[in-house]
Coordinates of C-alpha atoms and ligand atoms in Angstrom, one line a residue:
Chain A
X1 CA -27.1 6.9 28.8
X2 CA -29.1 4.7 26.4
X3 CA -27.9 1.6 24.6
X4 CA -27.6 3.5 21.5
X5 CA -25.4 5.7 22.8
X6 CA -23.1 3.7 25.4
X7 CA -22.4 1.5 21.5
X8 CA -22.3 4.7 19.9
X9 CA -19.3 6.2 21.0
X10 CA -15.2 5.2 19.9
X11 CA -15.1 3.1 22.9
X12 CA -18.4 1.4 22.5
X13 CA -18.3 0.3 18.7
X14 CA -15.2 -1.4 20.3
X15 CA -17.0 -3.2 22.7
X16 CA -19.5 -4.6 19.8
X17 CA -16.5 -5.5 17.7
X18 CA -14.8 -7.5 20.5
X19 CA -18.0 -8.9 22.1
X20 CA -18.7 -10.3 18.8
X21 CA -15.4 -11.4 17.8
X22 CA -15.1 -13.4 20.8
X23 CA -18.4 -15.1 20.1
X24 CA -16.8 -15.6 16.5
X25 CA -13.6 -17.1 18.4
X26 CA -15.4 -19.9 20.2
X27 CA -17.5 -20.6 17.5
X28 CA -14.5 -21.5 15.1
X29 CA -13.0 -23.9 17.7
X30 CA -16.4 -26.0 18.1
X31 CA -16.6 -25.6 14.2
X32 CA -12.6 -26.7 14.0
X33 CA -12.9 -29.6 16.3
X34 CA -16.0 -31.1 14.3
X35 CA -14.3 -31.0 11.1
X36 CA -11.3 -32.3 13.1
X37 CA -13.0 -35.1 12.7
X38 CA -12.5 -36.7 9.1
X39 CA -9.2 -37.6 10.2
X40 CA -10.7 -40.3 11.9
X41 CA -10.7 -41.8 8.2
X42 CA -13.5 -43.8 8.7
X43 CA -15.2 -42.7 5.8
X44 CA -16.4 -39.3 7.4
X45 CA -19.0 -41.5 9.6
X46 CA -18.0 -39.3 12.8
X47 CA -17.8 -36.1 11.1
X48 CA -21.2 -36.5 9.4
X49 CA -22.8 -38.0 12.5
X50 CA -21.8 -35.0 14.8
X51 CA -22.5 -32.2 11.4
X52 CA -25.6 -33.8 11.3
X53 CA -26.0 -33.0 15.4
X54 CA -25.1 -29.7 14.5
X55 CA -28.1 -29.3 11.9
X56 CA -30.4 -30.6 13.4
X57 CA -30.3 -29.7 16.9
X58 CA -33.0 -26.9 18.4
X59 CA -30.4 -25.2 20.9
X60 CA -27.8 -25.1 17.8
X61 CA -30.5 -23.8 15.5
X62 CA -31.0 -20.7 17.6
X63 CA -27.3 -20.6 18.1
X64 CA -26.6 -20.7 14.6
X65 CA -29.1 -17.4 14.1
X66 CA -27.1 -16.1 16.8
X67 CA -24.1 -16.9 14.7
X68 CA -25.1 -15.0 11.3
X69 CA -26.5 -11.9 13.8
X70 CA -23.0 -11.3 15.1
X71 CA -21.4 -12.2 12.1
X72 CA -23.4 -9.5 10.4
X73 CA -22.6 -7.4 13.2
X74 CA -18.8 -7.7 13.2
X75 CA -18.9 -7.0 9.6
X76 CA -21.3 -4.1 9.7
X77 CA -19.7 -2.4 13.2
X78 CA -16.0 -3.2 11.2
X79 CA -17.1 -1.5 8.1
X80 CA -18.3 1.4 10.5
X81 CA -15.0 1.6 12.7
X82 CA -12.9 1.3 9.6
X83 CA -15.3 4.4 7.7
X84 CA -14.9 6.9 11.1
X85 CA -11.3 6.1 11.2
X86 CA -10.0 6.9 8.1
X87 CA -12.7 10.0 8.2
X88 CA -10.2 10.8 11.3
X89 CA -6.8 11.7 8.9
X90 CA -8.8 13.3 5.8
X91 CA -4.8 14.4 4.8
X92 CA -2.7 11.5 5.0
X93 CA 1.4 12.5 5.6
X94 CA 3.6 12.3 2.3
X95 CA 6.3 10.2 4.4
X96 CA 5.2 7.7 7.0
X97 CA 7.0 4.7 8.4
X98 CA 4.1 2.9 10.1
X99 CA 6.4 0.0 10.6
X100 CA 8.4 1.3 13.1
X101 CA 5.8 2.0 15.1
X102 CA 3.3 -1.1 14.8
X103 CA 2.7 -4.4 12.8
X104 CA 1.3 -4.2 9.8
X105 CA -1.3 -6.6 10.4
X106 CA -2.7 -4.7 13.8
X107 CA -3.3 -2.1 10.7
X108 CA -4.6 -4.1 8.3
X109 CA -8.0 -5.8 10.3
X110 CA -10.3 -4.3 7.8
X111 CA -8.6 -5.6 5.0
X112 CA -8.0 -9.2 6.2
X113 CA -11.5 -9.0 7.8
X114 CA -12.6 -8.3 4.0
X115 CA -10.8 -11.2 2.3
X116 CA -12.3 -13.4 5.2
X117 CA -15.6 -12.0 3.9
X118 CA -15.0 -12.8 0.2
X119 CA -13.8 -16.7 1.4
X120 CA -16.8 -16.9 4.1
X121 CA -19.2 -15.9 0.7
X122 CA -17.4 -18.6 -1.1
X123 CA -17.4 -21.3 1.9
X124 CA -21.0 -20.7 2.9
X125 CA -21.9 -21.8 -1.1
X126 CA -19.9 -24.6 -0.8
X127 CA -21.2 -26.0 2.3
X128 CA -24.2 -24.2 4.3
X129 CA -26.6 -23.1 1.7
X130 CA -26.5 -26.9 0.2
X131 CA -26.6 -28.1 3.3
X132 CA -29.6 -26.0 4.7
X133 CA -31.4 -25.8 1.2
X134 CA -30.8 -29.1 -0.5
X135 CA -30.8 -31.4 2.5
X136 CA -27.9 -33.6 3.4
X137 CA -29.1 -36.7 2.4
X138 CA -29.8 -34.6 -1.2
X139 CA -26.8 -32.3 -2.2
X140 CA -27.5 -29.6 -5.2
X141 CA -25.0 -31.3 -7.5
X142 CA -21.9 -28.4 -7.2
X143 CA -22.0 -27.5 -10.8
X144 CA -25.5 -25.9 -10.6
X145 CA -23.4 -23.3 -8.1
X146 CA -21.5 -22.1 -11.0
X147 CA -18.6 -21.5 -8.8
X148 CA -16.2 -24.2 -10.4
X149 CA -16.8 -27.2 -12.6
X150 CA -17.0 -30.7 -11.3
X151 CA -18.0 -33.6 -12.3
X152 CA -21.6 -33.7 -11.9
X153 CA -21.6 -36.5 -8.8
X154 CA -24.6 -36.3 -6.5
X155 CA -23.7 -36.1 -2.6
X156 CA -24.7 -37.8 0.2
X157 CA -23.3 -36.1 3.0
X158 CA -21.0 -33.3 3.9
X159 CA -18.0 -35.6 3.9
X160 CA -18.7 -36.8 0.4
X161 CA -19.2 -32.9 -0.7
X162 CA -16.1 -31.7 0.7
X163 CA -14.3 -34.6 -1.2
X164 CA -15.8 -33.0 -4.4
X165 CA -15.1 -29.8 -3.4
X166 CA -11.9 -30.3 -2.8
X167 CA -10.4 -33.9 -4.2
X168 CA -8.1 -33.0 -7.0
X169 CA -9.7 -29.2 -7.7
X170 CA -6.7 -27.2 -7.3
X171 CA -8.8 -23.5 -7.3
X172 CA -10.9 -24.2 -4.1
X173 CA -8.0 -25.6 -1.7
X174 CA -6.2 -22.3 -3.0
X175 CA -8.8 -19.7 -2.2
X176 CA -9.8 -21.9 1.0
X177 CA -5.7 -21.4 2.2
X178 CA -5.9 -18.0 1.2
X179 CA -8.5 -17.5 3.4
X180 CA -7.1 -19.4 6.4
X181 CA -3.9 -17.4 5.9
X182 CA -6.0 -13.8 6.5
X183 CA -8.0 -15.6 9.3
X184 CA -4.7 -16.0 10.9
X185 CA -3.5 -12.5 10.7
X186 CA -7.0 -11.4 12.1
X187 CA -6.7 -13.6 14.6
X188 CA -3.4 -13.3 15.7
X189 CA -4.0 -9.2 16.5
X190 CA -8.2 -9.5 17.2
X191 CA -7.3 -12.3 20.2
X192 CA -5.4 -9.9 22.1
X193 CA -6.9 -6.8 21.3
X194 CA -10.4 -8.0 21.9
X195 CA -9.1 -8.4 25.7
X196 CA -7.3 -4.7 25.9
X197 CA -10.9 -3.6 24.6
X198 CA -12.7 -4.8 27.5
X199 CA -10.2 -3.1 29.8
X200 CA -7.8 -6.6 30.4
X201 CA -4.1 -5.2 30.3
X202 CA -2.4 -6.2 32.7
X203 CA 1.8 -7.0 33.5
X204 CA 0.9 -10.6 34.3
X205 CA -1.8 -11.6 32.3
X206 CA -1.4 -10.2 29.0
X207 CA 1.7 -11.8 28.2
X208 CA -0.2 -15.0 28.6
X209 CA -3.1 -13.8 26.9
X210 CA -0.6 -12.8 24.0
X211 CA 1.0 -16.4 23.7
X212 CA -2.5 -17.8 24.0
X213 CA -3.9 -15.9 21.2
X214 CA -0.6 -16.8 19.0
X215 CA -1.1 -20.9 20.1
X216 CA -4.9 -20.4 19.1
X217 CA -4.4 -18.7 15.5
X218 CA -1.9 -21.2 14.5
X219 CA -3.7 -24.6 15.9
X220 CA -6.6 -23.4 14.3
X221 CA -5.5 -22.1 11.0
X222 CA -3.1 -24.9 10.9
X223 CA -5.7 -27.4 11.2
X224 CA -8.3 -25.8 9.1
X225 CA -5.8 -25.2 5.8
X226 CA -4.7 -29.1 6.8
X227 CA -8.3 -30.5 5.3
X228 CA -8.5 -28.9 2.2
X229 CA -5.0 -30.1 1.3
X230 CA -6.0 -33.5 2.9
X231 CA -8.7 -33.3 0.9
X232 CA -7.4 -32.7 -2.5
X233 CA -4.4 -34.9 -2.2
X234 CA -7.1 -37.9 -1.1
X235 CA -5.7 -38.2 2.0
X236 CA -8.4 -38.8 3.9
X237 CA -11.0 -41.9 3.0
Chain B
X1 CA 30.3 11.7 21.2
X2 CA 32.2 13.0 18.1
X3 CA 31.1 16.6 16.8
X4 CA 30.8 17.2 13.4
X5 CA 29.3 19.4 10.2
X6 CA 26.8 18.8 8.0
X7 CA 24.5 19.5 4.6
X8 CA 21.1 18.6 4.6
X9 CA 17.9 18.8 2.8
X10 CA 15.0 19.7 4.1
X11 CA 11.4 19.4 2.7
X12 CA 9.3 21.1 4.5
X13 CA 5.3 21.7 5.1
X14 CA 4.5 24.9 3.8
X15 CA 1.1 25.9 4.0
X16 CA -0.3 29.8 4.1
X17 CA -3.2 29.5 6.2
X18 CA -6.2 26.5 7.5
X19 CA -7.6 26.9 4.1
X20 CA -4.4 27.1 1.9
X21 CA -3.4 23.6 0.0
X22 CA -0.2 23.3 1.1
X23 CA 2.8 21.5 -0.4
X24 CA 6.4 20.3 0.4
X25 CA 8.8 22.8 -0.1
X26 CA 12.9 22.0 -0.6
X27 CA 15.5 23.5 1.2
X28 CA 19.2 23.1 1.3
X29 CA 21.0 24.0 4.9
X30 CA 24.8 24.0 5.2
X31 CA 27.2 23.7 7.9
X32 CA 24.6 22.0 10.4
X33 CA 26.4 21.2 13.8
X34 CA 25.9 17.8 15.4
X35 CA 24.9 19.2 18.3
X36 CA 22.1 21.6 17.4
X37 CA 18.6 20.2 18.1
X38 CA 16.7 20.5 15.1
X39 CA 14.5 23.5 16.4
X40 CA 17.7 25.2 15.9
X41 CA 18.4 23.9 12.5
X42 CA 14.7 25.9 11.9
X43 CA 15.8 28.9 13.6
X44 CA 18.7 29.1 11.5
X45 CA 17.1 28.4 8.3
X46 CA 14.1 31.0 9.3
X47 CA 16.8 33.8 9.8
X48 CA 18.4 33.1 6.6
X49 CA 14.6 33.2 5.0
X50 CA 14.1 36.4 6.6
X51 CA 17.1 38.3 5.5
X52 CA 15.8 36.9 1.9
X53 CA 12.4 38.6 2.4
X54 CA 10.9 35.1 2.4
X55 CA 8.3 34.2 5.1
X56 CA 9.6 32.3 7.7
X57 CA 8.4 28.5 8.4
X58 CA 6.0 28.9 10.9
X59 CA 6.3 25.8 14.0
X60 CA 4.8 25.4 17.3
X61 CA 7.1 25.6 20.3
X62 CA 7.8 26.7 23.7
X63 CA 9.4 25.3 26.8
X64 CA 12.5 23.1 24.0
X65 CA 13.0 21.0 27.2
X66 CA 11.0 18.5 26.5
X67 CA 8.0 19.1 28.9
X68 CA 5.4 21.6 27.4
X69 CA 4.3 19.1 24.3
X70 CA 4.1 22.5 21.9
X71 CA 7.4 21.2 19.4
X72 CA 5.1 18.7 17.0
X73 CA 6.5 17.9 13.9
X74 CA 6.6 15.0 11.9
X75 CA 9.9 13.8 10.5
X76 CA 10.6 11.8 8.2
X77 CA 7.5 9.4 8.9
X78 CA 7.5 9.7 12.8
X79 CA 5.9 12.0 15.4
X80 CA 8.6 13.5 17.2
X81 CA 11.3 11.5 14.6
X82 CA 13.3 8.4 14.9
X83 CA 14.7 8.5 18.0
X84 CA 12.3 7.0 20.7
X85 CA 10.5 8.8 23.9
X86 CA 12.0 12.1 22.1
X87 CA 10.2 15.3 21.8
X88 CA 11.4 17.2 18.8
X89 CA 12.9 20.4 20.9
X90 CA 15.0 17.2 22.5
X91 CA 16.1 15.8 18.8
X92 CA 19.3 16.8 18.3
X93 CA 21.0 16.8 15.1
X94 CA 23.4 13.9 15.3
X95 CA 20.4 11.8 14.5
X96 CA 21.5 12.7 11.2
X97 CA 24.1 12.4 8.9
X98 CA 25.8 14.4 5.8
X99 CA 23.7 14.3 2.8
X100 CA 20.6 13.2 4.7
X101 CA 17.3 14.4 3.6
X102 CA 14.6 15.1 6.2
X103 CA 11.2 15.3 5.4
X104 CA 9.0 17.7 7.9
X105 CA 5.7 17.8 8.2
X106 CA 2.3 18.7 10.9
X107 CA 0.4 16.5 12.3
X108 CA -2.3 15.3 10.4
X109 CA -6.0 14.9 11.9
X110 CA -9.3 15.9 11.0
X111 CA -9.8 17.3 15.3
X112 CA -6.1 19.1 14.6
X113 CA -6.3 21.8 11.4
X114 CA -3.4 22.6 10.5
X115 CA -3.3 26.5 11.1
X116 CA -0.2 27.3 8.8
X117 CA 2.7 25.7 7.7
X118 CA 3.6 22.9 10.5
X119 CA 1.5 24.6 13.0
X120 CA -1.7 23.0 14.4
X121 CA -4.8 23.6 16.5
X122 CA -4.6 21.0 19.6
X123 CA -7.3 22.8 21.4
X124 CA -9.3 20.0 20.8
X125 CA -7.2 18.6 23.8
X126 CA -8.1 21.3 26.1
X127 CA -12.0 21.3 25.0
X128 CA -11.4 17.4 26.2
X129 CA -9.7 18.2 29.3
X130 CA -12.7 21.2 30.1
X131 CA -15.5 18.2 29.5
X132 CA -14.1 16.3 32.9
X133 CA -10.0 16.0 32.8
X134 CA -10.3 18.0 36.3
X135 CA -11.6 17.6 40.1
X136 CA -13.9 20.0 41.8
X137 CA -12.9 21.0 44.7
X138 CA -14.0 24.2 47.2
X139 CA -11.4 26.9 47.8
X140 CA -10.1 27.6 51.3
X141 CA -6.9 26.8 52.9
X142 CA -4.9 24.4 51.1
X143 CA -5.8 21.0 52.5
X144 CA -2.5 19.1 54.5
X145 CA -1.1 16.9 51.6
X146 CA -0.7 13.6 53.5
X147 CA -4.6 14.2 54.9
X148 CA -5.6 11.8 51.9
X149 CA -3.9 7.8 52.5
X150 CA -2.8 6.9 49.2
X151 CA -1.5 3.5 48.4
X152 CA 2.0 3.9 46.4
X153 CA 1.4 1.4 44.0
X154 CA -1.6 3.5 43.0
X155 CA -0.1 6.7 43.3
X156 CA 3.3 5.9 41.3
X157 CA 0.8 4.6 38.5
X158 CA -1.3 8.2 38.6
X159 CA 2.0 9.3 38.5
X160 CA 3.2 7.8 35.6
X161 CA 0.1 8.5 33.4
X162 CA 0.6 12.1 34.7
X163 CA 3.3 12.5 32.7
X164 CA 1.5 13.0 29.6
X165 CA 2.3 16.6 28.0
X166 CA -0.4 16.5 25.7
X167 CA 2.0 17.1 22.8
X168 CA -0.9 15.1 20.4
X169 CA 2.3 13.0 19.2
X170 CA -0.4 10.0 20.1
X171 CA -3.0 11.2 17.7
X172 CA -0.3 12.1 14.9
X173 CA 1.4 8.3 15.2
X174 CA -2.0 6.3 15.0
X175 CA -3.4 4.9 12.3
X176 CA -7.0 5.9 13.1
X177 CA -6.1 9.7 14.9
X178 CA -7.3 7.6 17.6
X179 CA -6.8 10.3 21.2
X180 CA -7.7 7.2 23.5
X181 CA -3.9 7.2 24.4
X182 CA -4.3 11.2 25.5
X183 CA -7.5 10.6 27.2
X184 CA -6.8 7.3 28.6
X185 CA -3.7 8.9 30.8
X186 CA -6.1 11.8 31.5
X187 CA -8.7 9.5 32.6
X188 CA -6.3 7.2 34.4
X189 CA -4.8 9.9 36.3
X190 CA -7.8 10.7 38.4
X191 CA -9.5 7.6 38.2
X192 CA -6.3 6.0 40.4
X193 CA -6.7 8.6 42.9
X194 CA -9.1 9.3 46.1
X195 CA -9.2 12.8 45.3
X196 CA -11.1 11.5 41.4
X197 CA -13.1 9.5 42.9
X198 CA -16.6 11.3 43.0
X199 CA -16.7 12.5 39.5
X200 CA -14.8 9.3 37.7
X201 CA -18.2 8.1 36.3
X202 CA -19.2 11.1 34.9
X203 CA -15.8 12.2 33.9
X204 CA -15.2 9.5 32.1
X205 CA -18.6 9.8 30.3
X206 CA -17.7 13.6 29.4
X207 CA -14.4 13.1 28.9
X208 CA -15.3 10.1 26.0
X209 CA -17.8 12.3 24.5
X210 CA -15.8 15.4 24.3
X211 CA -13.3 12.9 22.1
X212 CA -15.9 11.7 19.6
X213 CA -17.3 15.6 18.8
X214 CA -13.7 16.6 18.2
X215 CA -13.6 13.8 15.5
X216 CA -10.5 11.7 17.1
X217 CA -11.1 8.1 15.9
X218 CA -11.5 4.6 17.7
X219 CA -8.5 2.6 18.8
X220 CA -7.1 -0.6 16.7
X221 CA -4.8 -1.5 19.4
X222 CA -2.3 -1.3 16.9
X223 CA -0.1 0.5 19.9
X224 CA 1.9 3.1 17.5
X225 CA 1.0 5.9 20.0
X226 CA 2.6 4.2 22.9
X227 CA 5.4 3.2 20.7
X228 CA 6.0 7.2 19.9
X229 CA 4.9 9.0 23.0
X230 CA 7.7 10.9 24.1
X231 CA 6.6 10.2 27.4
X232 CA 6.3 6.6 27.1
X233 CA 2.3 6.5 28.4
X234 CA 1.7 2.9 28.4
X235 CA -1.0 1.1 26.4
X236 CA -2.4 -0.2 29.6
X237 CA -3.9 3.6 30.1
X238 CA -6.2 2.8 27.2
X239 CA -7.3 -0.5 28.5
X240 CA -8.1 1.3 32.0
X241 CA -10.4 3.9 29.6
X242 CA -12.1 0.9 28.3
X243 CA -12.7 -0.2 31.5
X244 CA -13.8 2.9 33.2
X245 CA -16.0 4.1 30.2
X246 CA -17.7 0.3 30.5
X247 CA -18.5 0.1 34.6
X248 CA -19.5 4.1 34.0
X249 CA -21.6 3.3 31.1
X250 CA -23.3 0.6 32.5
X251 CA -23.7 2.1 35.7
X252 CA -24.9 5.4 34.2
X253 CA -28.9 5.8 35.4
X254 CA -30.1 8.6 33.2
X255 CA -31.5 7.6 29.6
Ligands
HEM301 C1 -14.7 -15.9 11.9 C2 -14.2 -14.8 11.6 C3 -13.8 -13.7 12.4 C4 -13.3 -13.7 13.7 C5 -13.1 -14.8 14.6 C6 -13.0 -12.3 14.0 C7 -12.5 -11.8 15.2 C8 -12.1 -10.5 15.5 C9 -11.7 -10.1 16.8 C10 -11.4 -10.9 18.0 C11 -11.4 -8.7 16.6 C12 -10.8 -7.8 17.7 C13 -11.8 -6.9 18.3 C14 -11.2 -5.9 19.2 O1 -10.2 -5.3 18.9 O2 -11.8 -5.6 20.3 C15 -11.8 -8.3 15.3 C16 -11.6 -7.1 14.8 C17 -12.0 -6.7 13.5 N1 -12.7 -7.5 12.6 FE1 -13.0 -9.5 12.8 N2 -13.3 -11.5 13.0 C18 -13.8 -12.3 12.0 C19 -14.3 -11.9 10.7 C20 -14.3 -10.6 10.3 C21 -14.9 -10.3 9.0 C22 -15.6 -11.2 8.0 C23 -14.8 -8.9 8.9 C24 -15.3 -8.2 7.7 C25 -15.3 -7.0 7.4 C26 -14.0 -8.4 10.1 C27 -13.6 -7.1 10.4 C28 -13.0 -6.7 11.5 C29 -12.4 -5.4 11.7 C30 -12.5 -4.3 10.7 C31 -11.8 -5.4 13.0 C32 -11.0 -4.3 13.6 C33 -11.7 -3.2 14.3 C34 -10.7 -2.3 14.8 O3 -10.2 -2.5 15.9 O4 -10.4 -1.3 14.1 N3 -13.8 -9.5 10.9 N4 -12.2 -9.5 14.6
SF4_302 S1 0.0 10.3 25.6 FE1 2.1 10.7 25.0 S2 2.0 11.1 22.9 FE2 -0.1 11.3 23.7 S3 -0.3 13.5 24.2 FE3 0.4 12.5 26.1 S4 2.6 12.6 26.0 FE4 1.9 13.1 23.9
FES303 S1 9.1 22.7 22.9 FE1 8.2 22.1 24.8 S2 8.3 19.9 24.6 FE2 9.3 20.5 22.9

């Protein structure tokens, strides 16, 4: 059996989608705690410090490659899964009550993956391509990204851009809670499921596993959503 | 419980033959008792076609005892219909009430063509089972059944997964016409016992493949099959596939 094949099959596109999403799960809790960080209120001095730690690092550097490789591979493998599944039912039923039988969010991974896609497009404009192409000590100015008009302020560090991101700019907190929200979702089902994919189902375990995954999505989300909001009401100095 | 009467309308799957369209087709039964399963209520409704010069609805049945996993029909949005661990031979009319309407239809998968009306091919279950679902054996006297030790924690769960009937009501349910519920219990089954032991690597393998060429899809964990397997085949099945089709894989030596 080669490599190609033991990924190929049902079973093993699962095992890329897990392995990956679990790389993707402990990634977000390093990137969470981090940003965790302009609570402090201390002017974003230990947020930036430890961002800046983050950029400039060799071991993160290669882990951040690593990051965007099985990022691309979630995305690519989901697309994939989701393409061979529906190619599974090419006649759908004219009456179906799906709820009865399963959440509508364990059904809906490839849609909330999607709108995670369009926010990560929008999130990685905000923060990483300014951040990796413009320097941190010398921020693009937002307007030249065309997303949204600002005031044309130049930024000094990542604190100071997601201020102007964020402070008073109603569109960018929405589509960043919008985002959190389907980040949620995907979590809440992809925790668990990423364990039952690696063969982990089991009458004492999973129940935990289950309640972990749940305390996970909402710390996480809760506390991601809470700094754009922070943000635009000024909360934070 | 209470007997009682009722009229009901049925839409029902009609379809001529695997490369007919198809479409829904209304019919209005009177009089139905409480107590007739609903195989009956499609006995009773073919005779009546018949004696009309109408073709009868063709369905797939056999044992109507709940054990052979032929009866598959879709109603009213569920394998099998609303009542749970229910085959449809075993769903009896008082499920329903006066005036309902019930909508019937086949299963619906790429690896199961519908072969006319609410009739499908499941052989793609068998082809599955011939690619490992099986132990070799050599003929001679019938070996003493207690010559094998068996620890009963692993022979009640061999048991359990045993129980699937391959009714397909797994495929029909999921979202993908995902067969890892099917082939996880298949799997499972053998894979708990000393007697599967020396082919559970390369069963597993086969057993895996045979599933992709039939065109069954990959598994969301969204756990609708377990939810309407009249059997009640636990999820846990699945995640002992995954498991087996990962030491085997990785263990495999050819490449
Ligand atoms: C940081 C973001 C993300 C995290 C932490 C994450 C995590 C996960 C996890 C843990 C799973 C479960 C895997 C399994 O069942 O074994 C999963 C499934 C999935 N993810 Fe993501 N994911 C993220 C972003 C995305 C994106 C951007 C897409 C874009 C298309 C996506 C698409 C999917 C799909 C389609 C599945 C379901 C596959 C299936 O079981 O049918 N995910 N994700
Ligand atoms: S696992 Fe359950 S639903 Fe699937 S074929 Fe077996 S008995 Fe039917
Ligand atoms: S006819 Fe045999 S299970 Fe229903």
């Amino acid at each position: 059996m080669t490599w190609k094949h033991f990924f190929g099959t049902a079973i093993g596109r699962k095992f890329t989608m897990g392995a990956t999403g679990f790389f993707l799960i402990t990634f977000l809790i390093v990137h969470c705690a981090i940003n965790a960080m302009i609570f402090f209120n201390d002017g974003g001095e230990t947020f930036n410090h430890w961002a800046k730690f983050m950029g400039t690092n060799l071991i993160l550097h290669v882990l951040e490659v690593g990051l965007f490789v099985f990022l691309l591979l979630h995305i690519v493998q989901g697309i994939m899964v989701v393409i061979k599944n529906k190619a599974a039912r090419p006649v759908g039923y004219a009456m179906s009550r799906p709820n009865r039988n399963s959440t509508w969010y364990s059904r809906s991974m490839g849609l909330l993956g999607t709108l995670i896609l369009l926010f990560l497009v929008v999130h990685l404009y905000h923060f990483w391509v300014p951040s990796r192409f413009g320097g941190l000590g010398n921020i693009t100015p937002l307007e030249e990204t065309q997303l949204f008009t600002y005031s044309n302020e130049e930024a000094h560090n990542l604190f100071q851009r997601m201020q102007m991101v964020f402070r008073g700019n109603l569109a960018p907190v929405v589509i960043y809670v919008l985002g959190v929200i389907s980040l949620f979702w995907h979590l809440l089902h992809g925790f668990q499921s990423a364990f039952q994919t690696f063969g982990l189902n089991h009458k004492r375990y999973t129940p935990i596993i289950k309640s972990a995954g749940f305390v996970y999505s909402l710390v996480i989300c809760l506390l991601f959503a809470s700094m754009p909001i922070a943000m635009y009401f000024d909360w934070v100095k | 419980m209470e007997h009682y009467h009722m009229n009901l309308t049925l839409k029902v799957w009609r379809q001529k033959d695997s490369k007919a369209k198809g479409n829904l087709e209304t019919y209005q039964v009177k009089d139905v008792s409480s107590e007739m399963s609903i195989l009956e209520v499609f006995d009773v409704l073919n005779e009546s076609l018949i004696n009309d010069g109408k073709e009868p609805i063709a369905f797939d049945h056999d044992c109507r005892e709940g054990i052979c996993g032929a009866c598959s029909m879709y109603i009213n949005g569920q394998p099998h219909g609303p009542w749970a661990k229910t085959t449809t031979c075993q769903l009896h009319m008082r499920a329903f009430k006066d005036g309902d309407t019930i909508v019937v239809e086949p299963w619906r998968s790429r690896a199961f063509p519908v072969i006319k009306d609410l009739v499908v091919d499941r052989s793609a279950f068998d082809r599955i089972i011939q690619a490992g679902g099986y132990i070799s054996v050599n003929t001679g006297n019938a070996v003493d059944a207690n010559s094998i030790p068996v620890d009963k924690r692993y022979a009640d769960a061999a048991f359990d997964a045993a129980a699937c009937i391959g009714c397909g009501a797994c495929v029909a349910a999921c979202k993908n016409g995902s067969a890892m519920l099917f082939v996880g219990a298949k799997v499972s089954q053998l894979a708990l016992l000393p007697q599967g032991e020396p082919e559970r690597e390369t069963r597993a393998l086969n057993m895996v493949a045979q599933m992709d060429k039939e065109g069954f899809g990959s598994c969301s964990n969204t756990y609708a099959c377990e939810a309407e397997c009249p059997k009640g085949i636990s999820v846990a099945y699945i995640a002992k596939l995954n498991s087996e089709y990962l030491h085997a894989g990785l263990n495999d030596s050819d490449s």
